[in-house]
XYZ file of C-alpha atoms in Angstrom:
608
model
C -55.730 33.180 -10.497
C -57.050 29.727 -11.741
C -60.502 29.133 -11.280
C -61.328 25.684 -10.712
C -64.827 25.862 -12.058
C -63.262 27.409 -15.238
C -60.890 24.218 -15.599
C -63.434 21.841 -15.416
C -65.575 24.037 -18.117
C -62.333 24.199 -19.667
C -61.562 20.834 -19.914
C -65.186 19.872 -21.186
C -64.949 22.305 -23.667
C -61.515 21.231 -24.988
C -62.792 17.498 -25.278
C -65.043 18.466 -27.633
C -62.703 20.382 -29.597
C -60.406 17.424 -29.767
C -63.258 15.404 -31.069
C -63.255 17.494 -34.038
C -60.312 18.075 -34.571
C -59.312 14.732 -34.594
C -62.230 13.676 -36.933
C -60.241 15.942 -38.992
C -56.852 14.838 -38.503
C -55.756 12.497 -36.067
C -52.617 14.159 -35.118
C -53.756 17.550 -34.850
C -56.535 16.426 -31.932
C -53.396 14.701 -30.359
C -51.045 17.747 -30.133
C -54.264 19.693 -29.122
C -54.404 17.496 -26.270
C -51.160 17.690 -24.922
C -51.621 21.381 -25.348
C -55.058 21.345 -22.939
C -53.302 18.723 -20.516
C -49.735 20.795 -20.137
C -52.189 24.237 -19.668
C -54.289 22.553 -16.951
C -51.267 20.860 -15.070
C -49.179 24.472 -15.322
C -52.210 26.386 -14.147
C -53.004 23.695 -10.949
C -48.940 23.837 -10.293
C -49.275 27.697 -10.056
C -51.550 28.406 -7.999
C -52.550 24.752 -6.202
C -49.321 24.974 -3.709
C -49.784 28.035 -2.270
C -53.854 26.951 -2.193
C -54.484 30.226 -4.490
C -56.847 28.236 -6.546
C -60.248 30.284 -7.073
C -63.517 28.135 -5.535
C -66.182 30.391 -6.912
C -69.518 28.879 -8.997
C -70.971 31.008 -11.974
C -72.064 28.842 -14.589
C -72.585 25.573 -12.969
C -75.700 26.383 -10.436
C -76.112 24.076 -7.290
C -72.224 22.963 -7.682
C -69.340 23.887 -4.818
C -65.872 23.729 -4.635
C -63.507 23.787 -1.908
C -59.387 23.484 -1.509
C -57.788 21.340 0.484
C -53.752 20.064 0.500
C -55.168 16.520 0.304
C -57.303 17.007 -2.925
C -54.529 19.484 -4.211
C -51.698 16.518 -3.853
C -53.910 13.678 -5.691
C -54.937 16.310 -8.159
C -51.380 17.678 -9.582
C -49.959 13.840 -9.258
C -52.874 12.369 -11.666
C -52.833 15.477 -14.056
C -48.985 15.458 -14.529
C -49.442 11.343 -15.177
C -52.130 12.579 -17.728
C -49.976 15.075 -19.082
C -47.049 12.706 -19.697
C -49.220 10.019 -21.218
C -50.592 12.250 -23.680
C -46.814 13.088 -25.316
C -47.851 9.438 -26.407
C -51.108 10.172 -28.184
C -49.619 11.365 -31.449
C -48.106 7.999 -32.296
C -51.083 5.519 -31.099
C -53.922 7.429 -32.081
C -54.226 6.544 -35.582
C -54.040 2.396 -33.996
C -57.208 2.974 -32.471
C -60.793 1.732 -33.609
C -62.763 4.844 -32.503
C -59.499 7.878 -32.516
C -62.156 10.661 -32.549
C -63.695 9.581 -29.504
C -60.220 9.036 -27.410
C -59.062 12.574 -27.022
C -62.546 13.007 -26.093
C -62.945 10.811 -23.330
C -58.958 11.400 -22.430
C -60.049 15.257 -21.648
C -63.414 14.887 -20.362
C -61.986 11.844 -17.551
C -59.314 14.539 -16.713
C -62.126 17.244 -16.086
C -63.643 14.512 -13.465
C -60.496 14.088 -11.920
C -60.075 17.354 -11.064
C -63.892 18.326 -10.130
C -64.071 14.867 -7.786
C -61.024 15.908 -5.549
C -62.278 20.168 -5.172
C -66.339 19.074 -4.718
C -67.344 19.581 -1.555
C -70.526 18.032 -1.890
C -71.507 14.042 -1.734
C -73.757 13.781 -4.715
C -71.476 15.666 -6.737
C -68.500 13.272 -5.603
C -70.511 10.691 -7.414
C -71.354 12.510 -10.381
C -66.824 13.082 -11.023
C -66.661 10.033 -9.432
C -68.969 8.301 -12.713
C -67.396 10.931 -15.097
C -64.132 9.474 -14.759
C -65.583 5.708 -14.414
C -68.310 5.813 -17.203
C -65.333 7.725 -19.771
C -62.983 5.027 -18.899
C -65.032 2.100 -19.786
C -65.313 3.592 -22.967
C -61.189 4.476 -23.199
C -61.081 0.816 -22.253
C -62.078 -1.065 -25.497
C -59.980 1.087 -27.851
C -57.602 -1.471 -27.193
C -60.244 -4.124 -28.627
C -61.856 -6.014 -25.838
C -65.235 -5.434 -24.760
C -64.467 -7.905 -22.115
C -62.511 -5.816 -20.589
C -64.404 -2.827 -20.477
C -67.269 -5.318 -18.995
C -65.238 -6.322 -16.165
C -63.961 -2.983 -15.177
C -67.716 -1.665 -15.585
C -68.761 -4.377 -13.359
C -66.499 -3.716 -10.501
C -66.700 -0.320 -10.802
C -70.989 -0.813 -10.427
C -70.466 -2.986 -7.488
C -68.492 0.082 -5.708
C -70.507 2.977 -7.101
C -73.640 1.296 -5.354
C -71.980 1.147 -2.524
C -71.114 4.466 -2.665
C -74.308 5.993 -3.327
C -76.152 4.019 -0.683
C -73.035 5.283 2.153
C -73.915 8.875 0.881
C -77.507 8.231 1.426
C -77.135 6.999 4.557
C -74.913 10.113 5.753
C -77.897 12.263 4.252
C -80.812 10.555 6.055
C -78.957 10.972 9.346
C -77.211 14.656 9.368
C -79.804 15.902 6.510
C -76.741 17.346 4.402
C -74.831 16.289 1.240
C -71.464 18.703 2.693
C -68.566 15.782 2.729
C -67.195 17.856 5.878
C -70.347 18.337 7.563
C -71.973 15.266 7.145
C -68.776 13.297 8.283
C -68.732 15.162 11.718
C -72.593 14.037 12.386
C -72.233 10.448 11.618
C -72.509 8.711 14.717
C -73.707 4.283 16.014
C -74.767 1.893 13.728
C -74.721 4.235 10.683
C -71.189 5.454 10.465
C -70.875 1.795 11.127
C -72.269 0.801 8.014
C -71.158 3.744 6.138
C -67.202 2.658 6.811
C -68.068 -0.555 5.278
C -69.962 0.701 2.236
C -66.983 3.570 1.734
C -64.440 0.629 1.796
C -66.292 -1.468 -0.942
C -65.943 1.312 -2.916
C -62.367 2.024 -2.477
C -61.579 -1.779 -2.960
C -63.450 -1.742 -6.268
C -61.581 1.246 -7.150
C -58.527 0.202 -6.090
C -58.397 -3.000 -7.402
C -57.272 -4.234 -4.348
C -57.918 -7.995 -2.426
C -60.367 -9.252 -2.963
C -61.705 -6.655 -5.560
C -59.135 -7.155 -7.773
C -60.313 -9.358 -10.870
C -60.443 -6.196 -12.926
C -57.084 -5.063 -12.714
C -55.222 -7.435 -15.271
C -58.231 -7.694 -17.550
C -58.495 -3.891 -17.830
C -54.604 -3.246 -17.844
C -53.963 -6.044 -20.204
C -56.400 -4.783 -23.128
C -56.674 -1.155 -22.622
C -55.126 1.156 -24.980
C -51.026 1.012 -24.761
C -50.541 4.690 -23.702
C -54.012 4.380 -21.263
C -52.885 1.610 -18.803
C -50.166 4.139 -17.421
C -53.105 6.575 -16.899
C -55.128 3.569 -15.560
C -52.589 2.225 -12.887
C -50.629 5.378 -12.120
C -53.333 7.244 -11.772
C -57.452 6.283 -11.532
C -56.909 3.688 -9.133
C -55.582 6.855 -7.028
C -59.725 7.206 -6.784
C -59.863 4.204 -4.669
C -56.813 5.471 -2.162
C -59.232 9.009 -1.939
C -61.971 6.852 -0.582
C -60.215 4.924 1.522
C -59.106 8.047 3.454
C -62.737 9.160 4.115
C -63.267 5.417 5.696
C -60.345 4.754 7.400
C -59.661 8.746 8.538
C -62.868 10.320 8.593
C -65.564 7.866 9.122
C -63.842 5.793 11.737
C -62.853 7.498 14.432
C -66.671 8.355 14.838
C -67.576 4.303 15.405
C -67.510 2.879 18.148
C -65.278 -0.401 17.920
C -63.174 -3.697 19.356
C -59.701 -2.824 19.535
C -57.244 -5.436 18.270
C -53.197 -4.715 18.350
C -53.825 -0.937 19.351
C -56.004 -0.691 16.568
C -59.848 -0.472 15.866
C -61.156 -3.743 14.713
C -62.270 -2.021 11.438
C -58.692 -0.434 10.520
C -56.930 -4.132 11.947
C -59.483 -5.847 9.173
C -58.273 -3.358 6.269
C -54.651 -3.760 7.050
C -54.911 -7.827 6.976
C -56.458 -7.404 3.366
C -54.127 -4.894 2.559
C -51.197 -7.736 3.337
C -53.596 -10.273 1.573
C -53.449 -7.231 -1.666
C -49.621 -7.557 -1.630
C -48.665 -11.097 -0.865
C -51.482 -12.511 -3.714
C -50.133 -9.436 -6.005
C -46.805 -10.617 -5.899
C -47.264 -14.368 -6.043
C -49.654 -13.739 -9.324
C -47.033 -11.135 -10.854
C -44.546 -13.829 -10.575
C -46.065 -16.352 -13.070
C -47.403 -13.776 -15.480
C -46.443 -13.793 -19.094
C -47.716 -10.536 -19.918
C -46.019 -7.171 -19.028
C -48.673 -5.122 -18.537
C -50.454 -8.115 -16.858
C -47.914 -8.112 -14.708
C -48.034 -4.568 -14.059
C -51.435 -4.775 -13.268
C -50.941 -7.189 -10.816
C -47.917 -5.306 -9.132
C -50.950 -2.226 -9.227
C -52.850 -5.069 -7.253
C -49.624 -5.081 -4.620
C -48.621 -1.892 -4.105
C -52.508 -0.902 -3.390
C -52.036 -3.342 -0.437
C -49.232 -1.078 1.093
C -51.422 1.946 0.778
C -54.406 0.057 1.902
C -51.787 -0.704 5.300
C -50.457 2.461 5.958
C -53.540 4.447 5.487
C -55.367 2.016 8.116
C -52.446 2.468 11.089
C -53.768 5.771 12.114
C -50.821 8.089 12.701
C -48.789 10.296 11.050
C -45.677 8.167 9.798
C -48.083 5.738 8.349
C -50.015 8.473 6.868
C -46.837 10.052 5.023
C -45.510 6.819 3.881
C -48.905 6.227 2.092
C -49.198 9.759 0.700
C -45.446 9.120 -0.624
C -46.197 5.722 -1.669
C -49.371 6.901 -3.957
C -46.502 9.385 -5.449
C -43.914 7.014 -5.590
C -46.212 4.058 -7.376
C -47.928 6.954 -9.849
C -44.413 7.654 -10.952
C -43.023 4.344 -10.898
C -45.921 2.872 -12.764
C -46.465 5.209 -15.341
C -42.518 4.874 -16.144
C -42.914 1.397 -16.731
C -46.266 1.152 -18.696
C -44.483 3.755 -20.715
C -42.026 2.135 -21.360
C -43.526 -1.301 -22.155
C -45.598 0.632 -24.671
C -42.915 2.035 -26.540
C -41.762 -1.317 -27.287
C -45.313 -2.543 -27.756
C -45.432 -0.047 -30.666
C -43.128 -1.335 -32.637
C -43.281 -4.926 -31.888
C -46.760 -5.377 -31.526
C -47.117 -7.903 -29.035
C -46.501 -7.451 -24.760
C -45.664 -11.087 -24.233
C -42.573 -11.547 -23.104
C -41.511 -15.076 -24.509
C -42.079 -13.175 -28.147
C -39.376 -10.786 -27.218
C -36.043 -10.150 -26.248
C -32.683 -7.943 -27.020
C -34.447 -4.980 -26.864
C -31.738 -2.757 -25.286
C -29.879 -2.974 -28.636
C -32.416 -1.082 -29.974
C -34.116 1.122 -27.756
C -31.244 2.062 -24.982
C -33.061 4.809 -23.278
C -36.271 3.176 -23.203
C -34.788 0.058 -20.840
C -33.101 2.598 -18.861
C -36.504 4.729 -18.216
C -37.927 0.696 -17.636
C -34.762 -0.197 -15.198
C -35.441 3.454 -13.481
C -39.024 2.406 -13.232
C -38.605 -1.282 -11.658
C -35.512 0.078 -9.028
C -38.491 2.122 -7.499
C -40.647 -0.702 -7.595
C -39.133 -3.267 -5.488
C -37.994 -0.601 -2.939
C -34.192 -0.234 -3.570
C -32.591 3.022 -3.253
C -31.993 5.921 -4.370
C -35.897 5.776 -5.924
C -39.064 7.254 -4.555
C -40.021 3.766 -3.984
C -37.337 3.114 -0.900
C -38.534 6.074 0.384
C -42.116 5.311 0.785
C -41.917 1.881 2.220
C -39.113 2.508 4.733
C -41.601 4.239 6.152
C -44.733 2.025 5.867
C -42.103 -0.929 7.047
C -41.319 1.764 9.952
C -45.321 2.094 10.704
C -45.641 -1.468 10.372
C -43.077 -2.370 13.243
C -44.180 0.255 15.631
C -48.058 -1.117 15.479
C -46.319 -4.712 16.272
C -48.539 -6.284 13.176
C -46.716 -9.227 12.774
C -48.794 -10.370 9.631
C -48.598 -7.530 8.035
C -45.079 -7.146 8.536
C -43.902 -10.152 6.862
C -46.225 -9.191 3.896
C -44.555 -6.045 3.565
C -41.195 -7.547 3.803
C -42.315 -10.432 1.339
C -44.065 -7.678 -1.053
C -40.466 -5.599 -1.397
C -38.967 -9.198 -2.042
C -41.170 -10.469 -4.561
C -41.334 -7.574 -6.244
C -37.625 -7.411 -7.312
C -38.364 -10.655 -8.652
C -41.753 -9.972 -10.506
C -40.275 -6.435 -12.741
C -37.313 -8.295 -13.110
C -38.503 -10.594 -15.489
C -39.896 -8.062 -18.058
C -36.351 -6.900 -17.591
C -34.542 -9.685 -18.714
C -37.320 -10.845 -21.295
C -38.082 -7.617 -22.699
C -34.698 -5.733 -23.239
C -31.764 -8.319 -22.251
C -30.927 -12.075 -24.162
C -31.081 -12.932 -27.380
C -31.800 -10.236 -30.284
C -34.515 -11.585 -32.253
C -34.527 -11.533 -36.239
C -38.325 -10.198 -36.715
C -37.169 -6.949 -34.474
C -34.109 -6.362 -36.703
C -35.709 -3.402 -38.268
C -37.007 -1.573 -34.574
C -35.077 1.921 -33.352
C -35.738 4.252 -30.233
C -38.709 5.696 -29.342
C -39.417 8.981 -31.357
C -37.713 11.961 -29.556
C -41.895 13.137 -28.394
C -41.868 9.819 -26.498
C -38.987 10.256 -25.072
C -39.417 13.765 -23.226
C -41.436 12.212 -20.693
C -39.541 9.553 -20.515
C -36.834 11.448 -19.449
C -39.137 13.385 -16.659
C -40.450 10.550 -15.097
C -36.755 8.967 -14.677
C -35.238 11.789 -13.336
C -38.558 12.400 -11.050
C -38.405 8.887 -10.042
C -34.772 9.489 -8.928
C -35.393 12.632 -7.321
C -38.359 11.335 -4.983
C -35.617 8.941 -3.689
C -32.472 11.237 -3.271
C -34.564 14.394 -1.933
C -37.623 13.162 -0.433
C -37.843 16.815 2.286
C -39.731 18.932 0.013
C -42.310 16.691 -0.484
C -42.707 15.212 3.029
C -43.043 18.968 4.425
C -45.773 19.187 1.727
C -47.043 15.885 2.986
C -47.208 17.317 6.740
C -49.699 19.947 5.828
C -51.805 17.166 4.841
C -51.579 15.265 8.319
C -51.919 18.511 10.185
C -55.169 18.976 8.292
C -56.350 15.104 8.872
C -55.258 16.163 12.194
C -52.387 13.965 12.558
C -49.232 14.322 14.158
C -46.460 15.733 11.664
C -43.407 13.709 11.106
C -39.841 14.689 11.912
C -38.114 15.800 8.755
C -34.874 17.411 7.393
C -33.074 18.602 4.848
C -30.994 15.568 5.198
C -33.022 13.539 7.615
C -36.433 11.320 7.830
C -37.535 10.347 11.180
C -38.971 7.026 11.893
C -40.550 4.833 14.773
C -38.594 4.869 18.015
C -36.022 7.539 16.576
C -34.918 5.696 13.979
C -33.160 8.212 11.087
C -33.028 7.452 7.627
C -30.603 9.707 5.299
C -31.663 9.375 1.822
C -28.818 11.436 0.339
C -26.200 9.570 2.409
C -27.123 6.476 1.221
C -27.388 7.704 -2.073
C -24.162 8.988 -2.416
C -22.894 5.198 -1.045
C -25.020 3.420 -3.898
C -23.710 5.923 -6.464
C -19.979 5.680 -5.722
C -20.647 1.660 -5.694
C -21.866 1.935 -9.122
C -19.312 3.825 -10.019
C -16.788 1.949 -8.774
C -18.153 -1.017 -10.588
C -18.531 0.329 -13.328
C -14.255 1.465 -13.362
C -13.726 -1.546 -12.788
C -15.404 -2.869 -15.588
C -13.764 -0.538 -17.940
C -9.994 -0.876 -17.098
C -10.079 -4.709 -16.445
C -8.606 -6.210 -19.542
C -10.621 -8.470 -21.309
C -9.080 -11.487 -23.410
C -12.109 -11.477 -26.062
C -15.108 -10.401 -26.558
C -17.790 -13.142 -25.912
C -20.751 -13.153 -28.188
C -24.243 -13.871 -26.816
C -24.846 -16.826 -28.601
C -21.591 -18.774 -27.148
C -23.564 -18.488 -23.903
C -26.536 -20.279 -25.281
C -25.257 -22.755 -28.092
C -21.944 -23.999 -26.343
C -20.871 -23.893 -29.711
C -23.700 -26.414 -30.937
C -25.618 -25.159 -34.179
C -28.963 -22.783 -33.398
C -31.894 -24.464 -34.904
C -34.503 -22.251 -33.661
C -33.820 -19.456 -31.315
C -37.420 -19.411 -29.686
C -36.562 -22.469 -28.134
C -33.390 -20.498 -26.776
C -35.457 -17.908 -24.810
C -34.900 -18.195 -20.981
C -37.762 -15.757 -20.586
C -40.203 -19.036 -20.869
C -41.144 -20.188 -16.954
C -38.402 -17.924 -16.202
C -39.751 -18.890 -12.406
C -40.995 -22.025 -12.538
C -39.277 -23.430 -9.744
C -40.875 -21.048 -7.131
C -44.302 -21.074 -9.885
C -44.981 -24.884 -8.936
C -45.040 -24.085 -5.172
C -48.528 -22.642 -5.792
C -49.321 -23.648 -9.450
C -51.405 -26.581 -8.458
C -53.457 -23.862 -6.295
C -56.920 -23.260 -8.288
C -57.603 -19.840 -8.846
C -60.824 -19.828 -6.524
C -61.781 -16.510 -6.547
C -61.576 -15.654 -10.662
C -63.763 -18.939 -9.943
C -65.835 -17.142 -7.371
C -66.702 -14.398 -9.482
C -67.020 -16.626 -12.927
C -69.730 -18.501 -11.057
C -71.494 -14.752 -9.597
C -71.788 -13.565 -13.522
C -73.355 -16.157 -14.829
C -75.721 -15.958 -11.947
C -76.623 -12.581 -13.346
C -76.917 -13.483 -16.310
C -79.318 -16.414 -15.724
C -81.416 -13.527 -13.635
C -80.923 -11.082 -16.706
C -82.422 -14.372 -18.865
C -85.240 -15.187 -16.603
C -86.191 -11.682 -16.220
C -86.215 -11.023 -19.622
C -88.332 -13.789 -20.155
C -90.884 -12.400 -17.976
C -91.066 -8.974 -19.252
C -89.760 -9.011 -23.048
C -91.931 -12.111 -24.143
C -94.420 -11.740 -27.264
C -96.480 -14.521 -25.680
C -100.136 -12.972 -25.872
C -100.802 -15.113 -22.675
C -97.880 -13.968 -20.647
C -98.554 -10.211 -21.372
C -102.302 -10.930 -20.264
C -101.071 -11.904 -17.042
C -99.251 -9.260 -16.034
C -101.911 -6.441 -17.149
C -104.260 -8.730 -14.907
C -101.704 -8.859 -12.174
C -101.313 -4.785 -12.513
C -104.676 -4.035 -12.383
C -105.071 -6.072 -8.782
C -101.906 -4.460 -7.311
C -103.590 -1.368 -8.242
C -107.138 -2.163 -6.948
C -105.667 -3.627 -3.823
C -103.147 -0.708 -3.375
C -106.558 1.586 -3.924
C -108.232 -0.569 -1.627
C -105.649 -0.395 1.340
């Protein structure tokens, strides 16, 4: 039986390991690594489902553990995203400026993971909780930009304040740091004020509206085979929160109702539209893939961020599917974008283009990827917001509604692009020499594309899972079948069914295509040139403001919140400057004012 005080030991032992080891040779820390992560995920997957996982403490003192289906089903979803990442290690590590260090900080994030969703205690939440945050900031700049690490650091401050003070809180009114225990006695103003604090964090963690400044910084600079870890599966941290606000905390405050819905949950679920509707618009115009990935991140946040806040059990289930769907999704298409990123250097997409020439399987694990993305079946991603859509309607949140519809719209048009700039048009000459991702690569390549297709042509397994989580929350369970999903007012959706129509379509399309006869063969180029001489190909890309018709709708629109928060750090800084010019001055004069100052406090202190 796995012990999951022995993991975490485990884990923390292995980093350091790796750190040698990789000192040593580069490649040898990175197979170690996929080793560690493949005997972690195998012994969580054994024993995690049937919640045989052993909680006992003997070597860490003070520290307790305790299973639940909820921290079980974040758990194995972020370690298998860890464990498919790190396939990738072997072929970036040597790219990095610090490649001792990164197997380090890979394992020892992975060991807060794991001890942040079994703790059963507040404080040590927040110590996993700054594991994973403090490890990542430093994973961050091995892609070269301390800017990025800053911002992400910054953010992450502003929620793990505001997580720390919520704990606090709960402590100075129950008198205990137990998560279950000190939920039940919150009660008034304090749970109040606790919901609010627990939601800043989640936000910040999240990267959701209007918390989301981090997200393309981070994503864009972090390490190529990182940013799947990043979106597919930290920002999970942020969804984990949310639940202890929105599930937890708030049924204990005492609140306006608005639409059926406490004033609290109604507010969440407007900035969770607001997370997908300015997602999408800012994925849109976004030259960058992983930018734009980041940005989608930003989106599909706001759909967990809604169903999580309607408070029932079909809302709860299409967010639980939604976190799986996105993790898989996601890391598919980071993966894929840094496969080509490898061997072109470069992830903007007006440098690029022919791709699929090359690397086949690689735009079919990115094609996989982006099908689950904008919601179209048979993916995971269909799945998961049929049923927030579902959730949506029954509430009556009109809003919300359309930014749902308008998110599942936009976002065919947002992964499309990479699509077509990445991997279809013209074959450029400086990419002559690229070929396929090595065969290590592609393994989880493979996995997450037939996963990802899974998820969305046998979604029963996992929504019966799913159902022992609302029966814990103490939802209602959704109806489901072998063959069946259940939505509002007895609606049924049949995933295989509609599967089986989509597949024969493509099929019949594609018999079509093969038996039609064909007069010639029409090279690419007679579509661009009409048979006029190519004097520079760049200017031939169609990739360039491949949207700018819809772009200039909004273009002229100032970006007032990266404003906002441009103007609030150098604030901070000019109080970093004054403050250091208080206290950090040589001036004999100045330093003779404060010891005078000190010694009245402390007379008049004595005094009193």
């Amino acid at each position: 039986m796995a012990n999951i005080e022995l993991l975490i030991l485990f884990l923390a032992g292995s980093a350091l390991i790796s750190y040698v080891l990789t000192r040593f040779n580069a490649n040898i820390g990175s197979f170690f690594t996929i080793f560690v992560t493949m005997f972690v995920f195998v012994s969580l997957a054994g024993f995690g489902f049937a919640m045989n996982l052993d909680t006992t403490v003997n070597y860490l003192p003070g520290f307790t553990f305790s299973q639940s289906y909820l921290g079980f089903y974040f758990v194995i979803i972020i370690t298998f995203v860890y464990l498919m990442v790190s396939f990738f290690h072997p072929y970036f590590i040597n790219k990095f400026k610090y490649r001792s260090s990164y197997n380090f900080l890979f394992l020892l994030s992975l060991a807060g993971i794991i001890g942040a969703f079994y703790t059963n205690n507040f404080l040590q939440l927040f110590f996993f909780f700054e594991l994973v945050i403090w490890t990542t900031m430093f994973l961050i700049p091995q892609g070269k930009s301390r800017e990025a690490a800053v911002s992400y650091f910054g953010f992450s401050l502003a929620g793990s304040v505001a997580l720390l003070l919520g704990i606090f809180m709960i402590f100075s009114q129950t008198g205990t740091f137990d998560i279950n225990a000190g939920l039940a006695g919150l009660s008034g103003t304090t749970s109040v004020i606790v919901f609010i604090l627990f939601l800043i964090a989640a936000f910040a963690k999240l990267g959701a509206f209007p918390l989301h400044i981090w997200l393309p910084i981070a994503h864009g600079n972090a390490p190529h085979p990182f940013s799947p870890v990043l979106s597919g599966a930290l920002v999970k941290l942020g969804a984990f929160i949310a639940i202890f606000a929105l599930i937890k905390i708030a049924p204990n405050t005492q609140t306006i109702g608005v639409l059926d819905l406490p004033l609290g949950h109604y507010m969440v679920a407007l900035l969770g539209g607001l997370s997908i509707i300015f997602g999408t618009l800012m994925a849109i115009k976004e030259d960058d893939a992983k930018k734009l990935l980041a940005y989608s991140s930003m989106s599909h946040g706001g759909y967990i961020l809604v169903a999580f806040s309607l408070m029932n059990g079909l809302a709860f289930a299409g967010g639980l599917y939604h976190i799986l769907a996105h993790a898989l999704a996601s890391a598919g298409a980071f993966m894929a974008i840094a496969a080509v990123a490898r061997v072109t250097g470069t992830t903007k997409m007006k440098e690029m283009g022919g791709m699929i020439h090359k690397m086949p399987i690689t735009y079919l694990a990115y094609l996989i990827a982006i099908i689950s993305m904008a919601g179209i079946p048979p993916m995971g991603g269909f799945i998961s917001k049929w049923i927030i859509f579902q959730a949506v309607i029954d509430k009556g949140l009109i809003f919300v509604g359309i930014a749902v519809f308008f998110g599942s719209i936009g976002s065919f048009l947002y992964v499309f692009r990479p699509l077509a700039a990445l991997f279809l048009g013209q074959e450029l000459t400086e990419y002559k020499h690229v070929k396929e991702a090595p065969i290590l690569m592609l393994i989880p390549t493979f996995i997450i594309m037939g996963l990802n297709i899974y998820t969305g042509v046998f979604p029963a397994k996992i929504l019966d899972f799913i159902n022992k989580i609302i029966v814990e929350v103490g939802y209602v369970p959704i109806s489901v079948s072998t063959y069946a999903i259940t939505g509002a007012n007895d609606s049924i959706l049949n995933p295989g069914l509609i599967s089986l129509v989509f597949g024969i379509g493509v099929l019949i399309a594609f018999i079509i295509f093969i038996l039609l006869k064909k007069s010639r063969k029409v090279e690419l180029m007679d579509t661009y040139t009409a048979a006029n001489f190519v004097h520079d190909e760049h200017l031939l890309h169609y990739t360039t403001d491949f949207y700018a018709p819809l772009e200039r709708l909004y273009e002229k629109q100032s970006n007032w919140m990266t404003l906002f928060y441009q103007a609030l750090a150098q604030k901070v800084k000019d109080l970093g400057s004054f403050c250091k010019y208080l206290f950090m001055s040589n001036h004999i004069g100045r330093t003779l004012l404060w010891i005078m100052l000190i010694i009245i406090a402390l007379l008049w202190g004595e005094a009193l």
